[in-house]
Short mmCIF file of N, CA and C in Angstrom, two decimals:
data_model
loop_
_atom_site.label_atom_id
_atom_site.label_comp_id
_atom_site.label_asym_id
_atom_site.label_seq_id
_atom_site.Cartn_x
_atom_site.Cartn_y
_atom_site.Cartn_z
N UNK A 1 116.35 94.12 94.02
CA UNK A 1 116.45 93.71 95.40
C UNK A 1 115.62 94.67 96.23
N UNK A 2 115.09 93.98 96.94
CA UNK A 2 113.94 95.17 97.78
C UNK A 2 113.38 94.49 99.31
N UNK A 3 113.61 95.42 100.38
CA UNK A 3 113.19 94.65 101.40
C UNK A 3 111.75 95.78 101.88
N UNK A 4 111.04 94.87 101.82
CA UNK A 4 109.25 95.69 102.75
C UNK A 4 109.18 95.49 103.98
N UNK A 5 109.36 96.29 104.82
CA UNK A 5 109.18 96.25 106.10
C UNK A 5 107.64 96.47 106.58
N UNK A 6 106.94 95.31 107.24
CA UNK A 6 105.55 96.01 107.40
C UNK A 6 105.67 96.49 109.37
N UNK A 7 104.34 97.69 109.12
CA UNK A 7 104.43 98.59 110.48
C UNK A 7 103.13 98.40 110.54
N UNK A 8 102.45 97.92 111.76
CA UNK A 8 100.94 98.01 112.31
C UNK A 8 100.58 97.17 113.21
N UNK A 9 99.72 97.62 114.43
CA UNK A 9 99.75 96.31 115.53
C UNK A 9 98.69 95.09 115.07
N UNK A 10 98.84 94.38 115.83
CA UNK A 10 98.38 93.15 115.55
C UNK A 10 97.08 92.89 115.15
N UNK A 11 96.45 92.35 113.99
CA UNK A 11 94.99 92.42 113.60
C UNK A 11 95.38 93.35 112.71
N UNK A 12 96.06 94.07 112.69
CA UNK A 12 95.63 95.34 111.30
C UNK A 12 95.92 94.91 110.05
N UNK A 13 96.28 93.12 109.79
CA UNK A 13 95.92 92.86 108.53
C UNK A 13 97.47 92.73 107.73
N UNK A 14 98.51 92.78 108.01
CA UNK A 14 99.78 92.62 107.81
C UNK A 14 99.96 91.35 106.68
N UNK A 15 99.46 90.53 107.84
CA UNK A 15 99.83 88.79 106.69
C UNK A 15 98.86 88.39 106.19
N UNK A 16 97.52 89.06 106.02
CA UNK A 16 96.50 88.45 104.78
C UNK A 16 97.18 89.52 103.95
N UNK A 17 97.73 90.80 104.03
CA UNK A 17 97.87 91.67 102.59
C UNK A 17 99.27 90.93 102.02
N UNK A 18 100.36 90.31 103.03
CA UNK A 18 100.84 89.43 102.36
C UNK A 18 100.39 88.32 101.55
N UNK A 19 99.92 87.58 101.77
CA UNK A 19 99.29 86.71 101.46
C UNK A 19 99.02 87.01 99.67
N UNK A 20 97.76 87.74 99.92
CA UNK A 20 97.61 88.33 99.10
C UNK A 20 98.21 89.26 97.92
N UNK A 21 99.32 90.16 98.18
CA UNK A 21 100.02 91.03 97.41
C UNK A 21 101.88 90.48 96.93
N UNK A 22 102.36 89.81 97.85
CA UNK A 22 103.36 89.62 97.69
C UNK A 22 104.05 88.18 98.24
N UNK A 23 102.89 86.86 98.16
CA UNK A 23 103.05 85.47 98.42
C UNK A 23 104.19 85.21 97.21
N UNK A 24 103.23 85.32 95.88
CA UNK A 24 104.32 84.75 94.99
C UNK A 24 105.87 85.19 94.55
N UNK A 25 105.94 86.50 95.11
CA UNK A 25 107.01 87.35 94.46
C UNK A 25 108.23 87.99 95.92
N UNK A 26 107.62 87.59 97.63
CA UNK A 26 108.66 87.54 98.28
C UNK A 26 109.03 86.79 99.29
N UNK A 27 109.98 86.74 100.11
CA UNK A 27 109.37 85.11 101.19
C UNK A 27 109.77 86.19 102.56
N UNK A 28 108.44 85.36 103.15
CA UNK A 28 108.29 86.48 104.27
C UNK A 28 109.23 85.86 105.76
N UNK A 29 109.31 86.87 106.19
CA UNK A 29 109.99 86.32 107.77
C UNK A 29 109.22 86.91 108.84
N UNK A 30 108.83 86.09 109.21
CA UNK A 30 107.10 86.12 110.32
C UNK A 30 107.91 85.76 111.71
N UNK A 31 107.99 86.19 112.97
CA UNK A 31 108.25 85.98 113.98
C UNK A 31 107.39 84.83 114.66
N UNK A 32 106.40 85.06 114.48
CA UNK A 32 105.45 83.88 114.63
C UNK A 32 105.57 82.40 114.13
N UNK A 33 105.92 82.35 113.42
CA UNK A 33 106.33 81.30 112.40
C UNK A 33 107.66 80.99 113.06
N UNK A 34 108.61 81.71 112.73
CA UNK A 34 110.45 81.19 113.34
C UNK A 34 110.32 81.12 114.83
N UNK A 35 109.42 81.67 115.50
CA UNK A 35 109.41 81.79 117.15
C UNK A 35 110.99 81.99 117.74
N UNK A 36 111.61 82.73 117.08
CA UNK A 36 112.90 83.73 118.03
C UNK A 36 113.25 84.68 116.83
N UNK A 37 113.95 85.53 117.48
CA UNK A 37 114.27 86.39 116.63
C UNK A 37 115.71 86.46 116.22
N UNK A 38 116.74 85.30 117.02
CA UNK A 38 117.67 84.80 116.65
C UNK A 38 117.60 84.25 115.28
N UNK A 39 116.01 83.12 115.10
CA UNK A 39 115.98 82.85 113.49
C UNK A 39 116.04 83.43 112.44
N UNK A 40 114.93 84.70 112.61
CA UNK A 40 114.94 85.56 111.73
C UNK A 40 115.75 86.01 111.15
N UNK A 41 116.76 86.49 112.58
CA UNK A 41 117.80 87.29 111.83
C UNK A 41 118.79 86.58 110.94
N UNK A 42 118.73 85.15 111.05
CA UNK A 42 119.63 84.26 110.45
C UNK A 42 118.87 84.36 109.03
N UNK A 43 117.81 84.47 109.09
CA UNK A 43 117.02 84.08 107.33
C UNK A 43 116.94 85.16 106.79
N UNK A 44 117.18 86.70 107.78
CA UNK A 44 117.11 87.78 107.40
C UNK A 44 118.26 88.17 106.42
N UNK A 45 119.35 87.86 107.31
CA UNK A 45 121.03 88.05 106.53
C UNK A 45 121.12 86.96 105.24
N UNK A 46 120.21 86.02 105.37
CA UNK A 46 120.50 84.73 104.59
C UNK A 46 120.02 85.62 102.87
N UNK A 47 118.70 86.40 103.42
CA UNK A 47 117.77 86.82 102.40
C UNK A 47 118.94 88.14 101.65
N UNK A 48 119.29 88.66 102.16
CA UNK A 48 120.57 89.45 101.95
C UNK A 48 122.07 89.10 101.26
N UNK A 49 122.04 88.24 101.55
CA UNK A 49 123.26 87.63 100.44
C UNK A 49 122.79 86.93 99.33
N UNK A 50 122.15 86.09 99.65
CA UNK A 50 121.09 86.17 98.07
C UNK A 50 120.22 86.46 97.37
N UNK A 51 120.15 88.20 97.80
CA UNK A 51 119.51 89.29 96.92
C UNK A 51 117.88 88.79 96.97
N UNK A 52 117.53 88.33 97.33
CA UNK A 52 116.16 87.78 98.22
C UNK A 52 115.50 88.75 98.01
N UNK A 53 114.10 89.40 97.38
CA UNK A 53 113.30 90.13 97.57
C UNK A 53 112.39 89.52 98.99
N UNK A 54 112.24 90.54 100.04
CA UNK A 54 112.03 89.97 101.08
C UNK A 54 111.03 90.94 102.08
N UNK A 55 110.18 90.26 102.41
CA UNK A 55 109.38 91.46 103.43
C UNK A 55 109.41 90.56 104.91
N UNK A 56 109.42 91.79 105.83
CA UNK A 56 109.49 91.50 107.29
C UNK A 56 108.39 91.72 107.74
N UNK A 57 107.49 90.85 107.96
CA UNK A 57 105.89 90.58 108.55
C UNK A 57 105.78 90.76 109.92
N UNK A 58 106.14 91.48 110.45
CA UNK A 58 106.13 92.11 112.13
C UNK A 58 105.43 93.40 112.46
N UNK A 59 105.23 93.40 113.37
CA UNK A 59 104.38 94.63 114.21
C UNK A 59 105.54 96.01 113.55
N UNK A 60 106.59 95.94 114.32
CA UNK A 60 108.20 96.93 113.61
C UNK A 60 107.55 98.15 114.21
N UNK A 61 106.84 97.96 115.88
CA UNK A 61 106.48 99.87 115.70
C UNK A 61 107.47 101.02 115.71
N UNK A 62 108.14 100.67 116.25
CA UNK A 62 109.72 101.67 116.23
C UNK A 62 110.60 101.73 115.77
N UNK A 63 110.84 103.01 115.60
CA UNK A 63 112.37 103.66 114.44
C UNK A 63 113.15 102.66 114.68
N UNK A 64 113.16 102.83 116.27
CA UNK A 64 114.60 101.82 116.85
C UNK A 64 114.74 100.10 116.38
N UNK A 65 113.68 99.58 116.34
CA UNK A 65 113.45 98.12 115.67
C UNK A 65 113.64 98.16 114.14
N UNK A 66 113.38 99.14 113.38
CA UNK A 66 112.96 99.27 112.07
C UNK A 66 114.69 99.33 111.37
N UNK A 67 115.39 100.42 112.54
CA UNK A 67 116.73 100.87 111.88
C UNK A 67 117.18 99.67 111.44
N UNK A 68 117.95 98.56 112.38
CA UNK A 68 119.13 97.47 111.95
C UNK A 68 118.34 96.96 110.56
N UNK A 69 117.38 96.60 110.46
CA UNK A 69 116.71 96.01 109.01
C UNK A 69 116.97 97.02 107.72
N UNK A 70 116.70 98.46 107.94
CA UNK A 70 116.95 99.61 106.92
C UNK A 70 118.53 99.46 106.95
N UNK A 71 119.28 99.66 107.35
CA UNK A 71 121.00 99.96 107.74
C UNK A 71 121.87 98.55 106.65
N UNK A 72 120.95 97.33 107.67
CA UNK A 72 121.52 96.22 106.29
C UNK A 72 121.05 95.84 105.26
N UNK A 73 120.17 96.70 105.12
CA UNK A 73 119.36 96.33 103.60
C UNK A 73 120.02 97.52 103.02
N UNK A 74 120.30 98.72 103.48
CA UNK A 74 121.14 99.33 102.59
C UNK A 74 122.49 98.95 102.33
N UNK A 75 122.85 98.68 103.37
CA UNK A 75 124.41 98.09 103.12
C UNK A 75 124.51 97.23 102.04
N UNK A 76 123.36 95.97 102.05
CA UNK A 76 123.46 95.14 100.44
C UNK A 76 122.67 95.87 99.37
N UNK A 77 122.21 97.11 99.36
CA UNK A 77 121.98 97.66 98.49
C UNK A 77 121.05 97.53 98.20
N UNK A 78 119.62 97.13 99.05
CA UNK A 78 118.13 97.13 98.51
C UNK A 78 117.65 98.20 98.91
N UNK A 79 116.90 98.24 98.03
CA UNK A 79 115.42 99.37 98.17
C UNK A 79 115.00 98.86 99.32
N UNK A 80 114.42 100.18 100.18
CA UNK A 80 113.64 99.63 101.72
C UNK A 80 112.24 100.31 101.11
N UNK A 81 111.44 99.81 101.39
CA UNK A 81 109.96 100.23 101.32
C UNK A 81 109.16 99.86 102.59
N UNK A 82 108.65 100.48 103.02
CA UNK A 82 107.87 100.67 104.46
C UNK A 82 105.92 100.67 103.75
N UNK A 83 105.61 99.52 104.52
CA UNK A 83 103.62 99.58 104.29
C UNK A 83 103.27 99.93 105.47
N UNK A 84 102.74 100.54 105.99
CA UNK A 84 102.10 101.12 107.41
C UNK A 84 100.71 100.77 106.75
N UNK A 85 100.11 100.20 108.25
CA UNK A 85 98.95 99.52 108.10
C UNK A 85 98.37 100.32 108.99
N UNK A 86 97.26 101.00 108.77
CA UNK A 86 96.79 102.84 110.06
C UNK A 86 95.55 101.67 109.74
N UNK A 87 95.24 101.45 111.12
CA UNK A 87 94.12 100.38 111.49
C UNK A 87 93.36 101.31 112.94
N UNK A 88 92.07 101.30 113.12
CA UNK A 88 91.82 101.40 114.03
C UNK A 88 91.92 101.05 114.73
N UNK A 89 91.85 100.86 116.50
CA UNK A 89 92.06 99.89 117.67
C UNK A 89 91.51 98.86 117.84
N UNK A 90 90.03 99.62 117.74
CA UNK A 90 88.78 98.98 118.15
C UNK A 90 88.95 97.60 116.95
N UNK A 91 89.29 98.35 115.44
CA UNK A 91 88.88 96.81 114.11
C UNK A 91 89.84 96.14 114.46
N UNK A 92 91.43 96.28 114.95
CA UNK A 92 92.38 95.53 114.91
C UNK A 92 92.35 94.41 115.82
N UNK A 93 91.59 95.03 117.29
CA UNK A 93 91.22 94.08 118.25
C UNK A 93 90.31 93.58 118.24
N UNK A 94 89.34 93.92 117.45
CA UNK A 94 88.09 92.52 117.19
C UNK A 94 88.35 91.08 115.78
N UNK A 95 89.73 91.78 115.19
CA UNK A 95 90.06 90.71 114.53
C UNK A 95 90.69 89.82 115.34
N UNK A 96 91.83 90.44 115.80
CA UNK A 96 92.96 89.72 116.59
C UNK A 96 92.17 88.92 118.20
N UNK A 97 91.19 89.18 118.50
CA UNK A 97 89.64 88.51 119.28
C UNK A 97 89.09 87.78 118.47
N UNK A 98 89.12 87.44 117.30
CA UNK A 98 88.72 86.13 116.20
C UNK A 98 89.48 85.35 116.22
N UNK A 99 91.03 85.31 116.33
CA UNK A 99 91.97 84.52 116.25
C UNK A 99 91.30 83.18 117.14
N UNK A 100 92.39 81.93 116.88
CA UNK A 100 92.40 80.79 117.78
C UNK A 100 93.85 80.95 117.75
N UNK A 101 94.16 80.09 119.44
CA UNK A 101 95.08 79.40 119.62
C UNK A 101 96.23 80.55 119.82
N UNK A 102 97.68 79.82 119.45
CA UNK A 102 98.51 81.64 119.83
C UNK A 102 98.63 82.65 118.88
N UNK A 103 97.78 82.71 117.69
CA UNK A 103 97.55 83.68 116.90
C UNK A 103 97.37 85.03 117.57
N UNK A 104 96.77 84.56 118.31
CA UNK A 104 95.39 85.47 119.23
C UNK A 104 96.61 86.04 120.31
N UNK A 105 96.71 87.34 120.49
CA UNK A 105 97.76 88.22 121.01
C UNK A 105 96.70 88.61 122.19
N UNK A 106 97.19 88.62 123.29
CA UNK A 106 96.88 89.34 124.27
C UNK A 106 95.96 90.72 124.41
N UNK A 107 95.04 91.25 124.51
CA UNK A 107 94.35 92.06 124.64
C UNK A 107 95.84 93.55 125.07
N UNK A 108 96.45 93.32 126.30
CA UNK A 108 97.20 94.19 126.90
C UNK A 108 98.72 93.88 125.84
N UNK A 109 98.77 93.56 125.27
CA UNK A 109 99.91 93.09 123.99
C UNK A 109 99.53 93.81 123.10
N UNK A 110 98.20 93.92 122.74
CA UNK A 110 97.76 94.85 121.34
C UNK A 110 97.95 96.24 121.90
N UNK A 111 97.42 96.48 122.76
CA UNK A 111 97.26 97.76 123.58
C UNK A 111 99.22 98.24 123.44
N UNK A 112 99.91 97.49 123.52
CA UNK A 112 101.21 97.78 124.12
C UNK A 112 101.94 98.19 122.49
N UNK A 113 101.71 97.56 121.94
CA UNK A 113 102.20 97.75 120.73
C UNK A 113 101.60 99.34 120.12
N UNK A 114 100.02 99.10 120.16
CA UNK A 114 99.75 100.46 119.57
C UNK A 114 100.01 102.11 120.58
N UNK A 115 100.33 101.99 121.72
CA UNK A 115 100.68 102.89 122.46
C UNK A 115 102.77 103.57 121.70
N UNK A 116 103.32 102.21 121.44
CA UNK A 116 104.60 102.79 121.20
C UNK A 116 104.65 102.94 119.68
N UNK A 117 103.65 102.59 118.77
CA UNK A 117 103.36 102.61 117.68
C UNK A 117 104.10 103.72 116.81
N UNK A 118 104.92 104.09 115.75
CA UNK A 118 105.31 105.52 115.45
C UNK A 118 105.25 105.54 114.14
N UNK A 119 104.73 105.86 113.03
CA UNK A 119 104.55 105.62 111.43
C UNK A 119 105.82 106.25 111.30
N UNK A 120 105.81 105.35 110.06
CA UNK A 120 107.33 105.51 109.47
C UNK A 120 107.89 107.00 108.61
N UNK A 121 108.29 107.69 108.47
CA UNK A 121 109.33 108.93 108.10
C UNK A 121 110.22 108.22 107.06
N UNK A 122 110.29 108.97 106.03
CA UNK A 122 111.83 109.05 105.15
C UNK A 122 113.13 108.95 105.35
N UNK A 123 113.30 110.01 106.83
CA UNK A 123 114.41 110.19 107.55
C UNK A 123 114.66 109.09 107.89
N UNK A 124 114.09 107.67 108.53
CA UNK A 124 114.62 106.81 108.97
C UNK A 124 115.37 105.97 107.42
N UNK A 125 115.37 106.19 106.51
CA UNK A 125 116.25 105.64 104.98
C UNK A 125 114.87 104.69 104.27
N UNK A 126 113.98 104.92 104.32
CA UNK A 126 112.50 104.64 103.29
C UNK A 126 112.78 105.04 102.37
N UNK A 127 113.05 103.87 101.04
CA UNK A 127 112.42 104.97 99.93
C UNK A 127 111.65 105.06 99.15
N UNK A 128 110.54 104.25 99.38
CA UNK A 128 108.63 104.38 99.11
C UNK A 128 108.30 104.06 100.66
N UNK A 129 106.80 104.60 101.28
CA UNK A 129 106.61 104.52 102.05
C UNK A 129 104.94 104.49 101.43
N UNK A 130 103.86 103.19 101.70
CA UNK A 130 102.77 103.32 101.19
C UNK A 130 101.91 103.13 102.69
N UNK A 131 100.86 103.55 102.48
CA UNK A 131 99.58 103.82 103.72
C UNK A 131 98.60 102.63 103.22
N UNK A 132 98.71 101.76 104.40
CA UNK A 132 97.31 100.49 104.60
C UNK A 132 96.35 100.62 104.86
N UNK A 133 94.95 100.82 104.35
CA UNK A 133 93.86 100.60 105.25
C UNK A 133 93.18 99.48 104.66
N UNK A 134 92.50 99.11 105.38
CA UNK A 134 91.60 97.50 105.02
C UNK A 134 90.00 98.27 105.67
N UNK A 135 89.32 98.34 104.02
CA UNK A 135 87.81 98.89 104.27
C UNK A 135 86.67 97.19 104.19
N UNK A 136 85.71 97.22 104.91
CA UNK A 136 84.88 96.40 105.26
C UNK A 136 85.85 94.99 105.80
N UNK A 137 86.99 94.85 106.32
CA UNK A 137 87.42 94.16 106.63
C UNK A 137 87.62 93.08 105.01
N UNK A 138 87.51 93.84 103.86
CA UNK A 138 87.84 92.95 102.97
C UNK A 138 88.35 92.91 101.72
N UNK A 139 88.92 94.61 101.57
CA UNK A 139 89.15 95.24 100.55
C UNK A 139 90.92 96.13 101.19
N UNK A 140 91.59 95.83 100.53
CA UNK A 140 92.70 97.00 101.02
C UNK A 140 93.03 98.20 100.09
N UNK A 141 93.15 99.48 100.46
CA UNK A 141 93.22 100.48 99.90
C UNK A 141 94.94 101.02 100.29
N UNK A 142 95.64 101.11 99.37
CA UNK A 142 97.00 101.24 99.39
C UNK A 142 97.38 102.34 98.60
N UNK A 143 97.95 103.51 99.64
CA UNK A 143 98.14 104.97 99.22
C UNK A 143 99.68 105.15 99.38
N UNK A 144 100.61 105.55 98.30
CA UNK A 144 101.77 106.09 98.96
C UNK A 144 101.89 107.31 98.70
N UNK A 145 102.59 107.55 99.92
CA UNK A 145 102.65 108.38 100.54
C UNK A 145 103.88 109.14 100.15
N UNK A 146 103.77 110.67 99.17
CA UNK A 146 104.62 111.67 98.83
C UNK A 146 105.62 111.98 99.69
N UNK A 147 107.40 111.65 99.03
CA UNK A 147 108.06 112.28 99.62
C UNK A 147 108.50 113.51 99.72
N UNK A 148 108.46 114.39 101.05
CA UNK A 148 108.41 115.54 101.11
C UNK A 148 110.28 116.18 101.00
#
């Protein structure tokens, strides 16, 4: 049982590395997709009683957002693993400026997210924590990160 919490603002590549790394093996809960977070949390707890390997495809910049997801994933007893996606500004907002339609986040939305932005710590109950970067916009390089 294992829940992945992903951390990085918008454009930094979150749901193509889903896509890519963990389509077949977890089912994701995208805010975008459920459009409230009333849903989520319903598919979140849902993913939790039936031992659901499960990743949370959200921005998640803060401890404070991150906790209730770590707290009940420990309570049912999963592994929490944290991917921090360390994106530049400038690449994240010329992707998320490619988007169509409401993909495409607000210029002052990206900005807002990466200002309260806080990479994830151990202390908050992580227990792998791996480092994202996406080189040429087409390759991802995935480092975890030693607990101290």
């Amino acid at each position: 049982m294992q829940l992945i919490i992903f951390i990085g603002i918008q454009g930094a590549g979150k749901s193509t590395f889903y896509q890519q790394q963990f389509f077949h093996t977890h089912i994701r809960l995208n805010k975008d997709m459920l459009n409230t977070n009333h849903r989520l949390q319903l598919l979140f707890e849902a993913c939790l009683i039936s031992k659901t390997k499960t990743v949370v495809d959200k921005t998640n910049p803060t401890i404070e957002e991150r906790a209730p997801f770590i707290s009940a994933a420990k309570s049912a007893g999963f592994a929490v693993v944290a991917y921090y996606f360390d994106c530049p500004f400038e690449e994240a907002l010329a992707r998320n400026n490619g988007r169509k339609g409401k993909s495409r986040i607000p210029e002052i939305g990206v900005k807002g997210t990466a200002k309260k932005l806080q990479p994830p710590s151990f202390d908050e109950g992580f227990d792998q924590i791996f480092i994202v970067t996406l080189h040429n916009n087409q390759y991802f390089y995935v480092k975890e990160q030693p607990c101290n």
